[in-house]
Coordinates of C-alpha atoms and ligand atoms in Angstrom, one line a residue:
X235 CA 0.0 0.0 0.0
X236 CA 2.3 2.6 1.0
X237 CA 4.8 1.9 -2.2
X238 CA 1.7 2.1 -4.5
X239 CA 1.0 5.7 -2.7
X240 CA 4.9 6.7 -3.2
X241 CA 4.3 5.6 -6.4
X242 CA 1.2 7.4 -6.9
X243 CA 3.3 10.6 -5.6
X244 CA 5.8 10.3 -7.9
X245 CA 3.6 9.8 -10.9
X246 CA 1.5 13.1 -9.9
X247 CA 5.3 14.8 -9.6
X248 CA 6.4 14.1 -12.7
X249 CA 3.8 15.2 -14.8
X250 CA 4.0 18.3 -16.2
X251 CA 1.3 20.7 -17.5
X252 CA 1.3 23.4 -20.3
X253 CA 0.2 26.0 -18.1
X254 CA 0.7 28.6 -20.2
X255 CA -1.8 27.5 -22.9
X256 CA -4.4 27.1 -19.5
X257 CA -7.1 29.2 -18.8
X258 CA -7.3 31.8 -15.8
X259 CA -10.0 30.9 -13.1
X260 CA -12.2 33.0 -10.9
X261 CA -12.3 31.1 -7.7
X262 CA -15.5 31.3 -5.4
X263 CA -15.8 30.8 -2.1
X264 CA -18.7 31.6 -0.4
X265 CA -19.3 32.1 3.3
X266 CA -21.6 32.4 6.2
X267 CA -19.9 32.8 9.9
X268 CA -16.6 31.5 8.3
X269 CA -13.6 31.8 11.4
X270 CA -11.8 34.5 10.0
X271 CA -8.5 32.3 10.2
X272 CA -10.6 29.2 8.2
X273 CA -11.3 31.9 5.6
X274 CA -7.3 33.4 5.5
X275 CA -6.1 29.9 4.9
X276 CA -8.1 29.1 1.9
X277 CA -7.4 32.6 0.5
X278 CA -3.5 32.1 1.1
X279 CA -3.4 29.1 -0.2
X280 CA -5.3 29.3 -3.7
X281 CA -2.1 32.5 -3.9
X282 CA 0.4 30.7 -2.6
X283 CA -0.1 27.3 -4.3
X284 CA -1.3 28.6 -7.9
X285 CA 0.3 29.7 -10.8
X286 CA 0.0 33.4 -10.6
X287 CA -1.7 33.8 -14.2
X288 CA -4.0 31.3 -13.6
X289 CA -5.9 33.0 -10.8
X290 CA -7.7 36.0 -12.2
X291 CA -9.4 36.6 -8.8
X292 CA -10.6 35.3 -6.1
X293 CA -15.2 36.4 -5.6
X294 CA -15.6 35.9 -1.7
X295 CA -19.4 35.9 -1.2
X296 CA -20.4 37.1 2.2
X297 CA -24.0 35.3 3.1
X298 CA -24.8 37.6 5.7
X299 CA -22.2 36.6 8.0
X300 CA -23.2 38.7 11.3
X301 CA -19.9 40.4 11.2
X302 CA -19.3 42.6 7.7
X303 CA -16.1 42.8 8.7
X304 CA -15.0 39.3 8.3
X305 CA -14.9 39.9 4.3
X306 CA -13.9 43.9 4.3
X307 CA -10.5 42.8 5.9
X308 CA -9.9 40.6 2.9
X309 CA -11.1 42.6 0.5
X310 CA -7.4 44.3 0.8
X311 CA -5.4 41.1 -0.5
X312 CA -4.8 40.8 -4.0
X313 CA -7.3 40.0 -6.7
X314 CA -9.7 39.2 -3.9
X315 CA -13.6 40.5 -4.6
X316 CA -16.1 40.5 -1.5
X317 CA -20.1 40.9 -2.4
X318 CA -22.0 41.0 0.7
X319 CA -25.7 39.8 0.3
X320 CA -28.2 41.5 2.3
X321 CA -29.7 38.6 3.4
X322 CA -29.0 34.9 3.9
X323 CA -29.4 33.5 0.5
X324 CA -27.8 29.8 1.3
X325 CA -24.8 28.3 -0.6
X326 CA -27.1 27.8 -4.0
X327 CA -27.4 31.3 -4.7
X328 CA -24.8 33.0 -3.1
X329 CA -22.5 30.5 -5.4
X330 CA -24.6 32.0 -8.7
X331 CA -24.1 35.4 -7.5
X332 CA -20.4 34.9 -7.7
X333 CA -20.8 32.9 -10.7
X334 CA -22.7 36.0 -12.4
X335 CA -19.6 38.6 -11.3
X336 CA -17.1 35.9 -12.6
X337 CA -14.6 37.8 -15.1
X338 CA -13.2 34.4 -16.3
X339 CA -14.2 32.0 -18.1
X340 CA -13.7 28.9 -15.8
X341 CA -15.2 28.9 -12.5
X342 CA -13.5 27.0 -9.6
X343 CA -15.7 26.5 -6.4
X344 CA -14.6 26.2 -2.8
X345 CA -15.6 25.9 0.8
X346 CA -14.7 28.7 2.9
X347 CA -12.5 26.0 5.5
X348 CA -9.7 24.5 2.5
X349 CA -6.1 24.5 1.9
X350 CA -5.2 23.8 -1.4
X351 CA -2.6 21.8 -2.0
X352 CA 0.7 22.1 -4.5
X353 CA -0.3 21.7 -8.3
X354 CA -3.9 21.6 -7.4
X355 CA -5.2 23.6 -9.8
X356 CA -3.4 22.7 -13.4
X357 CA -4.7 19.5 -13.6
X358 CA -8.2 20.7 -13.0
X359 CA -8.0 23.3 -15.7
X360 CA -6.2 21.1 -18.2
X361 CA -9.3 18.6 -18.2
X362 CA -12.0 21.1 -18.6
X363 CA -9.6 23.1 -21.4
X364 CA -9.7 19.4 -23.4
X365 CA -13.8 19.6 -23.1
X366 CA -15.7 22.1 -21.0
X367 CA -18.4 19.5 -20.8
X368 CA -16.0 17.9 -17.9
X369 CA -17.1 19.1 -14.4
X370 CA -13.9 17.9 -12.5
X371 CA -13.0 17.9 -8.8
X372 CA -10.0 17.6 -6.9
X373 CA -9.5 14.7 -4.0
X374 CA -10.6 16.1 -1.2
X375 CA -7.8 15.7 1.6
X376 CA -8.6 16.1 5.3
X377 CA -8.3 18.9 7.6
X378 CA -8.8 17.6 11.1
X379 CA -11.7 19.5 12.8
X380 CA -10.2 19.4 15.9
X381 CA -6.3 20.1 15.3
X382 CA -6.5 21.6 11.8
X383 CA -3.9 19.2 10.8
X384 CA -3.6 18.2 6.8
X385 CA -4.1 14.1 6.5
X386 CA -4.1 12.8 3.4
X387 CA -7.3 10.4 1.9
X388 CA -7.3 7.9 -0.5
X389 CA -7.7 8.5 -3.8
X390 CA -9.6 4.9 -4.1
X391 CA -12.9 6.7 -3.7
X392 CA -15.5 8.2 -5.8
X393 CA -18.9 10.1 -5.3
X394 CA -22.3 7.9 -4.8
X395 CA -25.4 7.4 -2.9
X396 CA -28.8 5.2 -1.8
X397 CA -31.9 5.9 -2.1
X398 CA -32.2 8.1 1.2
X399 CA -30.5 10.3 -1.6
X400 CA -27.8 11.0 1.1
X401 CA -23.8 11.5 -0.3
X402 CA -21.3 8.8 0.4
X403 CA -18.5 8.2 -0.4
X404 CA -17.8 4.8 -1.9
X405 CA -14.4 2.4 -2.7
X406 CA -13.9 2.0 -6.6
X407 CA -14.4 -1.4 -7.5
X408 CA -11.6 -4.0 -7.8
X409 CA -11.5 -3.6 -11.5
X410 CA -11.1 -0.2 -11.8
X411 CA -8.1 0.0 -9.0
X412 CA -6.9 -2.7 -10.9
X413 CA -6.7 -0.7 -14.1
X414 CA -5.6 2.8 -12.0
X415 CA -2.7 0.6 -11.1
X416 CA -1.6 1.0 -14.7
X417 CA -1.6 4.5 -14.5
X418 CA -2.7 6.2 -11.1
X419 CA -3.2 9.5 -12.1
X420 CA -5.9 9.0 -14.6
X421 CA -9.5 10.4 -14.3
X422 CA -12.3 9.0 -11.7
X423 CA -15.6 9.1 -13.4
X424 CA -17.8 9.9 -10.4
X425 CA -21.5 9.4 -10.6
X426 CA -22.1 12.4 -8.2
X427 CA -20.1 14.8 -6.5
X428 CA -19.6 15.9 -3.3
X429 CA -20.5 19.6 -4.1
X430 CA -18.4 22.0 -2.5
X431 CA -15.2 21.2 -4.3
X432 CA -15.1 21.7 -8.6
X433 CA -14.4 23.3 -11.7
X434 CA -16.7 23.9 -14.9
X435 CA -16.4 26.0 -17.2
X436 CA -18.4 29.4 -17.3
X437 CA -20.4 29.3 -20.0
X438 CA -21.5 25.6 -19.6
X439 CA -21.9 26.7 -16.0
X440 CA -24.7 28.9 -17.3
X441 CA -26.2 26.8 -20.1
X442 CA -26.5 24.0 -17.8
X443 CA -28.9 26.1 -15.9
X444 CA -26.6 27.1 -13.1
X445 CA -28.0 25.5 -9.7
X446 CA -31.7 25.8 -8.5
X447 CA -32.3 29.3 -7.4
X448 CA -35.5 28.0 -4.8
X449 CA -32.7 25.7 -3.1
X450 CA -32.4 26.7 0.3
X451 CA -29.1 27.0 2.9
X452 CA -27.3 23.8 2.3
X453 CA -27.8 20.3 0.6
X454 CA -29.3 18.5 -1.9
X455 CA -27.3 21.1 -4.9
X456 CA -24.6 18.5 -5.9
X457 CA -27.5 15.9 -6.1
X458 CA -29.0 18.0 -8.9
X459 CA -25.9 19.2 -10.5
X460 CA -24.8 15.5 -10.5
X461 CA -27.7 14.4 -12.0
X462 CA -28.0 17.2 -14.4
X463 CA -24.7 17.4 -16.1
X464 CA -24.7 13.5 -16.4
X465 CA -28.1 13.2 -18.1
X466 CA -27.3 16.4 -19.8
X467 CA -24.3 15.2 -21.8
X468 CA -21.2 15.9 -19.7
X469 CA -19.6 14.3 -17.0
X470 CA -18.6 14.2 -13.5
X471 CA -14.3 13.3 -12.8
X472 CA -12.6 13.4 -9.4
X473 CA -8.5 14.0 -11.0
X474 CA -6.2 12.2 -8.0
X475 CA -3.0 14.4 -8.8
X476 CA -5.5 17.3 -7.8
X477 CA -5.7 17.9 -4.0
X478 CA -7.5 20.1 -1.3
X479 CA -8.3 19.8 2.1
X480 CA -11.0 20.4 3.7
X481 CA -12.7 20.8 7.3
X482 CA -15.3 18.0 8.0
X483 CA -17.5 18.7 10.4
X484 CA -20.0 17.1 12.6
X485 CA -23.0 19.2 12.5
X486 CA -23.6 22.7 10.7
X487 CA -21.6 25.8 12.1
X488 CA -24.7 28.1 11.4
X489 CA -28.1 28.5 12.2
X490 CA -30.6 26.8 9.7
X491 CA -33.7 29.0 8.9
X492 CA -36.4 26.3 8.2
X493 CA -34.7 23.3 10.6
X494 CA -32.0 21.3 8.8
X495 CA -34.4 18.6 8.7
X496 CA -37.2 20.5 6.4
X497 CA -34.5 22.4 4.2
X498 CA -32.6 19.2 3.2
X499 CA -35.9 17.5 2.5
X500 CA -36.9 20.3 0.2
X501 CA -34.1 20.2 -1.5
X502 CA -33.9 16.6 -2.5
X503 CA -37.1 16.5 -3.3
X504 CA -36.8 19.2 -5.9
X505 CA -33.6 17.4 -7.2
X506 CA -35.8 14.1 -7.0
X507 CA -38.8 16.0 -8.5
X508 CA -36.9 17.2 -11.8
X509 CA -34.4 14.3 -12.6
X510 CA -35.4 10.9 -11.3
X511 CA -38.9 10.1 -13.5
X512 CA -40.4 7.6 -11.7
X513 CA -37.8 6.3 -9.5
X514 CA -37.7 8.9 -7.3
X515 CA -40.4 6.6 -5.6
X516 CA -37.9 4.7 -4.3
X517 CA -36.6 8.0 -2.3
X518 CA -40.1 8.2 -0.8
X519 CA -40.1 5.0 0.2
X520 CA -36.6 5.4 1.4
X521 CA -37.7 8.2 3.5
X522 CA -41.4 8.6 3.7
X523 CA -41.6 11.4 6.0
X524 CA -40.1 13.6 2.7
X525 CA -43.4 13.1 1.3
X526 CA -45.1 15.8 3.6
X527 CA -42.1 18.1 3.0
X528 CA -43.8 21.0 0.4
X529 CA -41.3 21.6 -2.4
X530 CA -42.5 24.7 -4.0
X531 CA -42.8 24.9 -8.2
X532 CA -40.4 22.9 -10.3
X533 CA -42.2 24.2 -13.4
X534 CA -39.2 26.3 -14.5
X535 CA -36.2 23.3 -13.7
X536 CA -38.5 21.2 -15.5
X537 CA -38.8 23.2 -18.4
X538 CA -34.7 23.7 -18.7
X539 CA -34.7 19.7 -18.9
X540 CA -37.0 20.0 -21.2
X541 CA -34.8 22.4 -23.1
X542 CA -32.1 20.4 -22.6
X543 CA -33.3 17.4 -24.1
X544 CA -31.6 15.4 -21.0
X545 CA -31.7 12.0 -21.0
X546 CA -33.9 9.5 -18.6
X547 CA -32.7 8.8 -14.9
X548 CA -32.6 5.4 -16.2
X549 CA -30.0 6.2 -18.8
X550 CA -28.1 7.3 -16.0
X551 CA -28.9 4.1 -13.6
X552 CA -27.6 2.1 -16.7
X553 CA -24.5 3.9 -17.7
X554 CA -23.6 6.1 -15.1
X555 CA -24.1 4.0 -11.6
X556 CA -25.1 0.5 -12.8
X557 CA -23.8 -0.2 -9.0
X558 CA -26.7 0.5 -7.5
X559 CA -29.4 -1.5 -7.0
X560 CA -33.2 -1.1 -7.7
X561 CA -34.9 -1.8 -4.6
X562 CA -37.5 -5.2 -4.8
X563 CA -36.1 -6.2 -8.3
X564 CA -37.5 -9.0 -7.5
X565 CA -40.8 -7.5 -8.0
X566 CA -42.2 -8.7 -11.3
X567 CA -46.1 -6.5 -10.7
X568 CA -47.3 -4.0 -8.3
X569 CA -50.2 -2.9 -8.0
X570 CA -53.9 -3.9 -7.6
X571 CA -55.4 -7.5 -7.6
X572 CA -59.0 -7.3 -9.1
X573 CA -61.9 -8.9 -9.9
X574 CA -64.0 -6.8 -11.6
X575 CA -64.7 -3.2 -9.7
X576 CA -63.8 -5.3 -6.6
X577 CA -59.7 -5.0 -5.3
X578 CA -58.0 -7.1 -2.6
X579 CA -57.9 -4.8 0.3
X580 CA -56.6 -4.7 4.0
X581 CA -59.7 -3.3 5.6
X582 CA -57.3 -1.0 7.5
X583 CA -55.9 -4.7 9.3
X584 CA -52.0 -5.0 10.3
X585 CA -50.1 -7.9 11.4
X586 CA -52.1 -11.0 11.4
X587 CA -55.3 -9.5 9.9
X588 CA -57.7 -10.8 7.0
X589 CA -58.0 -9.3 3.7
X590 CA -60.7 -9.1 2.0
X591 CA -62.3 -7.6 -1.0
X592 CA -64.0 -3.5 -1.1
X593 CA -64.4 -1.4 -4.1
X594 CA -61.0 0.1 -6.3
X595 CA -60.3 3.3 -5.7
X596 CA -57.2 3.5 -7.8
X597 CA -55.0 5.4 -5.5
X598 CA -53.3 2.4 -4.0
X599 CA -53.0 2.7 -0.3
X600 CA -54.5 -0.8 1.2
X601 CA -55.2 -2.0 -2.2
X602 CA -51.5 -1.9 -2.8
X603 CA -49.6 -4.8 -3.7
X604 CA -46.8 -6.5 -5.0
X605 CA -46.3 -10.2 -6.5
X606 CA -42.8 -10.6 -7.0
X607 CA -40.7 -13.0 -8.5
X608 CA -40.2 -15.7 -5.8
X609 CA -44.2 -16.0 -5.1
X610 CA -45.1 -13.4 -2.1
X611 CA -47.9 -11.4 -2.5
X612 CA -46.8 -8.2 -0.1
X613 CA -48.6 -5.2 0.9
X614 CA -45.4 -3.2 2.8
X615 CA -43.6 -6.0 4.9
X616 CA -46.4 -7.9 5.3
X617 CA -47.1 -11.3 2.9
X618 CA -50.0 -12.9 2.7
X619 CA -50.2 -16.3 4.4
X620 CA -51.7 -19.7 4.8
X621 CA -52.9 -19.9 8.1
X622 CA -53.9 -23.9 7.8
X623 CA -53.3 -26.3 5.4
X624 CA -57.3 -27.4 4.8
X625 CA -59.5 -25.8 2.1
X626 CA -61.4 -22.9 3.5
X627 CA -58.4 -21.7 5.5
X628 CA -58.6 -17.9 6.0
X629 CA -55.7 -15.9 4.3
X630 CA -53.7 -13.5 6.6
X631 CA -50.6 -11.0 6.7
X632 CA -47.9 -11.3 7.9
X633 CA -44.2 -10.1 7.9
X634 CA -42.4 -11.9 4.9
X635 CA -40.4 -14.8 6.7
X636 CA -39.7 -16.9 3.4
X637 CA -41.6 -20.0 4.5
X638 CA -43.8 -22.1 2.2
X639 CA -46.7 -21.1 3.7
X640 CA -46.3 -17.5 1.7
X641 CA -45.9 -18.7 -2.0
X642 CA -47.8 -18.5 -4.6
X643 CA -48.2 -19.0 -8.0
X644 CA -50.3 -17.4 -10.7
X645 CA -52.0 -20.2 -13.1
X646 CA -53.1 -18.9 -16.4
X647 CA -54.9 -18.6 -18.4
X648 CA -57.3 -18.0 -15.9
X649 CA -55.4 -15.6 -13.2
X650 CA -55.7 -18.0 -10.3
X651 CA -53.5 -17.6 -7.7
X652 CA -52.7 -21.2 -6.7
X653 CA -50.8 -21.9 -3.4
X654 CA -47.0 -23.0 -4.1
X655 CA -47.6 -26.6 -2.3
X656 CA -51.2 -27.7 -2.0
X657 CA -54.2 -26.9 -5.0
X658 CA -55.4 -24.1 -2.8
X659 CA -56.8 -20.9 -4.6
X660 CA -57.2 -17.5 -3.4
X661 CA -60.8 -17.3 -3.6
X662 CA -63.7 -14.3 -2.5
X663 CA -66.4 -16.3 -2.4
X664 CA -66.5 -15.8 1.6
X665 CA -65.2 -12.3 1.6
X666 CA -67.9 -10.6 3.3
X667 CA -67.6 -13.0 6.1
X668 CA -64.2 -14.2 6.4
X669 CA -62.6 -12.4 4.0
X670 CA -60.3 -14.2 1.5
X671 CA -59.7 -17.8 2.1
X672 CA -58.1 -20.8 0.2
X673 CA -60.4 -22.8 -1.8
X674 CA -60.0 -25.8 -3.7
X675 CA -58.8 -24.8 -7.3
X676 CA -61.3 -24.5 -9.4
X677 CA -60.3 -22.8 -12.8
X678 CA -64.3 -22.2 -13.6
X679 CA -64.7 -20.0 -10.3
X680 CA -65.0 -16.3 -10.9
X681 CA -64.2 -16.2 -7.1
X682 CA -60.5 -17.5 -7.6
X683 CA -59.9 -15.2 -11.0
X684 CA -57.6 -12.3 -10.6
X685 CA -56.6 -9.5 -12.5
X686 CA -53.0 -7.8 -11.9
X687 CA -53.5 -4.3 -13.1
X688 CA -50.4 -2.0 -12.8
X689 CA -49.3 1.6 -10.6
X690 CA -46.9 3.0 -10.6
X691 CA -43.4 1.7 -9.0
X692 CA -44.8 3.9 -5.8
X693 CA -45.8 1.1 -4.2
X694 CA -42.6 -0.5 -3.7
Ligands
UD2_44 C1 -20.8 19.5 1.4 C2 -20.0 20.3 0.5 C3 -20.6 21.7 0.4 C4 -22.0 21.5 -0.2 C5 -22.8 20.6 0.8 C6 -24.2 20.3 0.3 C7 -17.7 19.6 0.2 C8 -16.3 19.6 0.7 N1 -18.6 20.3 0.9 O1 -21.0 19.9 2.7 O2 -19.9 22.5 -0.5 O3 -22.1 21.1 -1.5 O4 -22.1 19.4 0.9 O5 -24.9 21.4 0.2 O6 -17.9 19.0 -0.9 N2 -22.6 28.4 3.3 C9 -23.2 29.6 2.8 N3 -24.5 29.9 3.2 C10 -25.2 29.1 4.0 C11 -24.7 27.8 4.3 C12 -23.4 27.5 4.0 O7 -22.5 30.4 2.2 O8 -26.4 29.4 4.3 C13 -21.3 28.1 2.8 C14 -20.3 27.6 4.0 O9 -19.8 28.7 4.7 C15 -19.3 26.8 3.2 C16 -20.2 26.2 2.0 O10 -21.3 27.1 1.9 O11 -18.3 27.6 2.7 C17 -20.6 24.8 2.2 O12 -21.1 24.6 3.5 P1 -20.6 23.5 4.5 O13 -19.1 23.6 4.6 O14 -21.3 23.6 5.8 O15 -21.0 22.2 3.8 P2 -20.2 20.7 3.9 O16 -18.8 20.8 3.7 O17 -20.7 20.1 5.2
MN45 MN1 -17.5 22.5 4.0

């Protein structure tokens, strides 16, 4: 390991980069209560560690830190800018103010708490130079929160997430350290980024659509500008001879009009809203309390997509992060299981309750259910179940354990829905008395004949 990162070193050392034929950046930082001396560092070192010509100045956006003072005073060092909003914006717009003042054309954003580190910034520029559709970020290094010391990370890593939509960072796969081997200081195609930390050129900046201006405070941005420059035709590279550390921190440093909580919800769901289709169902499911989180009017982000002509979030699932995985692909249908205007419902029942049949009403809820590939029949967590072996045995719910008892098949033609051991039906013949019970198969019964009519994927 530690030969392979001396080896790494030395591979990052030797190259060398035409940095006269590179383009000057305007780097922007923007802060809210930054510590002063968090705020000196990053300014000294984006000086001290870059070519001079390459830096055409540095935009420090103020978000209404309580002191004014805290940018005035660096408003005297070189090529450094200050605009002070007058009032807190968040990072989303505060970063497109800057953006808007920018004199050059590449933009390189920063946290306000990061010390760049030598030769950060050529290989950055040199791989948006080659094609301004490459939004590229350094590796972000540590800066201990506690003693401010610089620690190395691995460059092993790249950008990713779940379906709680939350960042993480994720280990590349064995293949691709295999191949990085070869040649270490080649490009990490990242499926998303971690936001704070990148450079895009100016005018793609802009034609991309910026970020979302109803974005509040903090979160959820590098979600949607992941998302968006993937399915909008350019891509997403973390460059390992590129490094800059950065304080970590363990809870916000600011107050949070709206309650963390709310503000993060909002924002995802506005990323989810615009770019996922239909699998941003999985996020709800993920995080069902995000449901009752009011998003405000997407109409205008939907319209740039639009504009766009992006590609599906299932493009991106397929060629961008193929690594992660649909939740229930086991499911084969969701949805209702009919006969006639009748659906299978829970009556409202939980664990170990009947089901039975009541009118559709087509907005899923208790008449939701799935029938996936290995025979359950689910509604949530809970499968319905045998309760005896004999004909006439009442169906019930309960959690999924696996066990024979839970499997079905479907028969057709016919759309019975045949126990997986004994040539017992699903049948409604008793459903306003005992609900659904297991009847001998009888492929002439109108009782035992179901119909699997579709939703959405919501009910997943
Ligand atoms: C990460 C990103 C951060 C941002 C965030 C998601 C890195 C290293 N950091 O969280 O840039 O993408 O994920 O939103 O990738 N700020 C304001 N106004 C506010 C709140 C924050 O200007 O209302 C500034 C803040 O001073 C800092 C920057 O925005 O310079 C990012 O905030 P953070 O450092 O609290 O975010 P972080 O690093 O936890
Ligand atoms: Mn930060």
């Amino acid at each position: 390991m530690f030969s392979f990162i001396l080896h790494f070193i030395y591979r990052c050392r030797r190259k060398t980069w035409e940095i006269e034929d590179l383009p000057p950046t305007s780097v922007i930082i923007t802060f809210h209560n930054e510590a002063r001396s968090s705020l000196l560092r990053t300014v000294v070192s984006v000086l001290n560690r870059s070519p001079e010509h390459l830096i055409k100045e540095i935009i420090l956006v103020d978000d209404f830190s309580d002191n004014p003072q805290d940018g005035e005073e660096l408003a005297k060092i070189q090529k450094v800018r200050v605009l002070r909003n007058d009032k807190r914006e968040g990072l989303m717009r505060s970063r497109v103010k800057g953006a808007d003042a920018a004199r050059a054309t590449v933009l390189t954003f920063l946290d306000s708490h990061c010390e760049c580190n030598v030769n950060w910034l050529e290989p950055l520029l040199e791989r948006v130079e080659k094609d301004p559709t490459r939004v590229v970020c350094p590796v972000i290094d540590v800066i201990s929160m506690d003693t401010f010391q610089y620690i190395g990370a691995s460059a092993d890593l790249r950008g990713g997430f779940d379906w709680n939509l939350v960042f993480k960072w994720e280990y590349l796969s064995y293949a691709e350290r295999e191949s990085r081997q070869r040649d270490p200081t080649q490009a990490i195609r990242t499926p998303m980024i971690a936001g704070g930390l990148f450079v895009i050129n100016k005018k793609y900046f802009d034609k991309l659509g910026k970020y979302d201006m109803q974005m509040d405070v903090w979160g959820g941005e590098n979600l949607e500008i992941s998302f968006r420059v993937w399915q909008c035709g350019g891509s997403l590279e973390i460059i390992p001879c590129s490094r800059v550390g950065h304080v970590f921190r363990k809870r916000h440093p600011y107050s949070f009009p709206g309650g963390s909580g709310n503000v993060f919800a909002k924002n995802t769901r506005r990323a989810a809203e615009v770019w996922m289709d239909d699998y941003k169902h999985f996020y709800y499911s993920s995080v069902p309390l995000a449901k009752n989180i009011p998003f405000g009017d997407i109409s205008e982000r939907v319209k740039l997509r639009n504009d766009l002509h992006c590609k599906s979030f299932k493009w991106y699932l397929q060629n961008v992060y193929p690594e992660l995985s649909i939740p229930h692909s086991t499911t084969s249908h969701i949805g209702e299981l009919r006969q006639g205007i009748f659906c299978l419902d829970t009556m409202g029942h939980l664990l170990d309750g009947y089901v039975a049949l009541y009118q559709c009403h087509h907005t899923g809820g208790n008449q939701e259910w799935s029938f996936t590939n290995t025979g359950l029949i689910k509604h949530h967590d809970l499968c319905l179940t045998l309760s005896s072996h004999m004909k006439g045995a009442q169906v019930v719910m309960r959690i999924c354990d696996g066990s024979d008892s839970q499997k079905w098949h479907r028969i057709e033609p016919g759309g019975l829905l045949r126990h997986s051991r004994y040539p017992l039906c699903l049948d409604s013949r008793l459903t306003n008395i005992r609900g659904i019970t297991a009847e001998r198969c009888n492929s002439a019964s109108d009782t035992q004949k179901w119909q699997l009519t579709s939703s959405s994927l919501s009910s997943a």
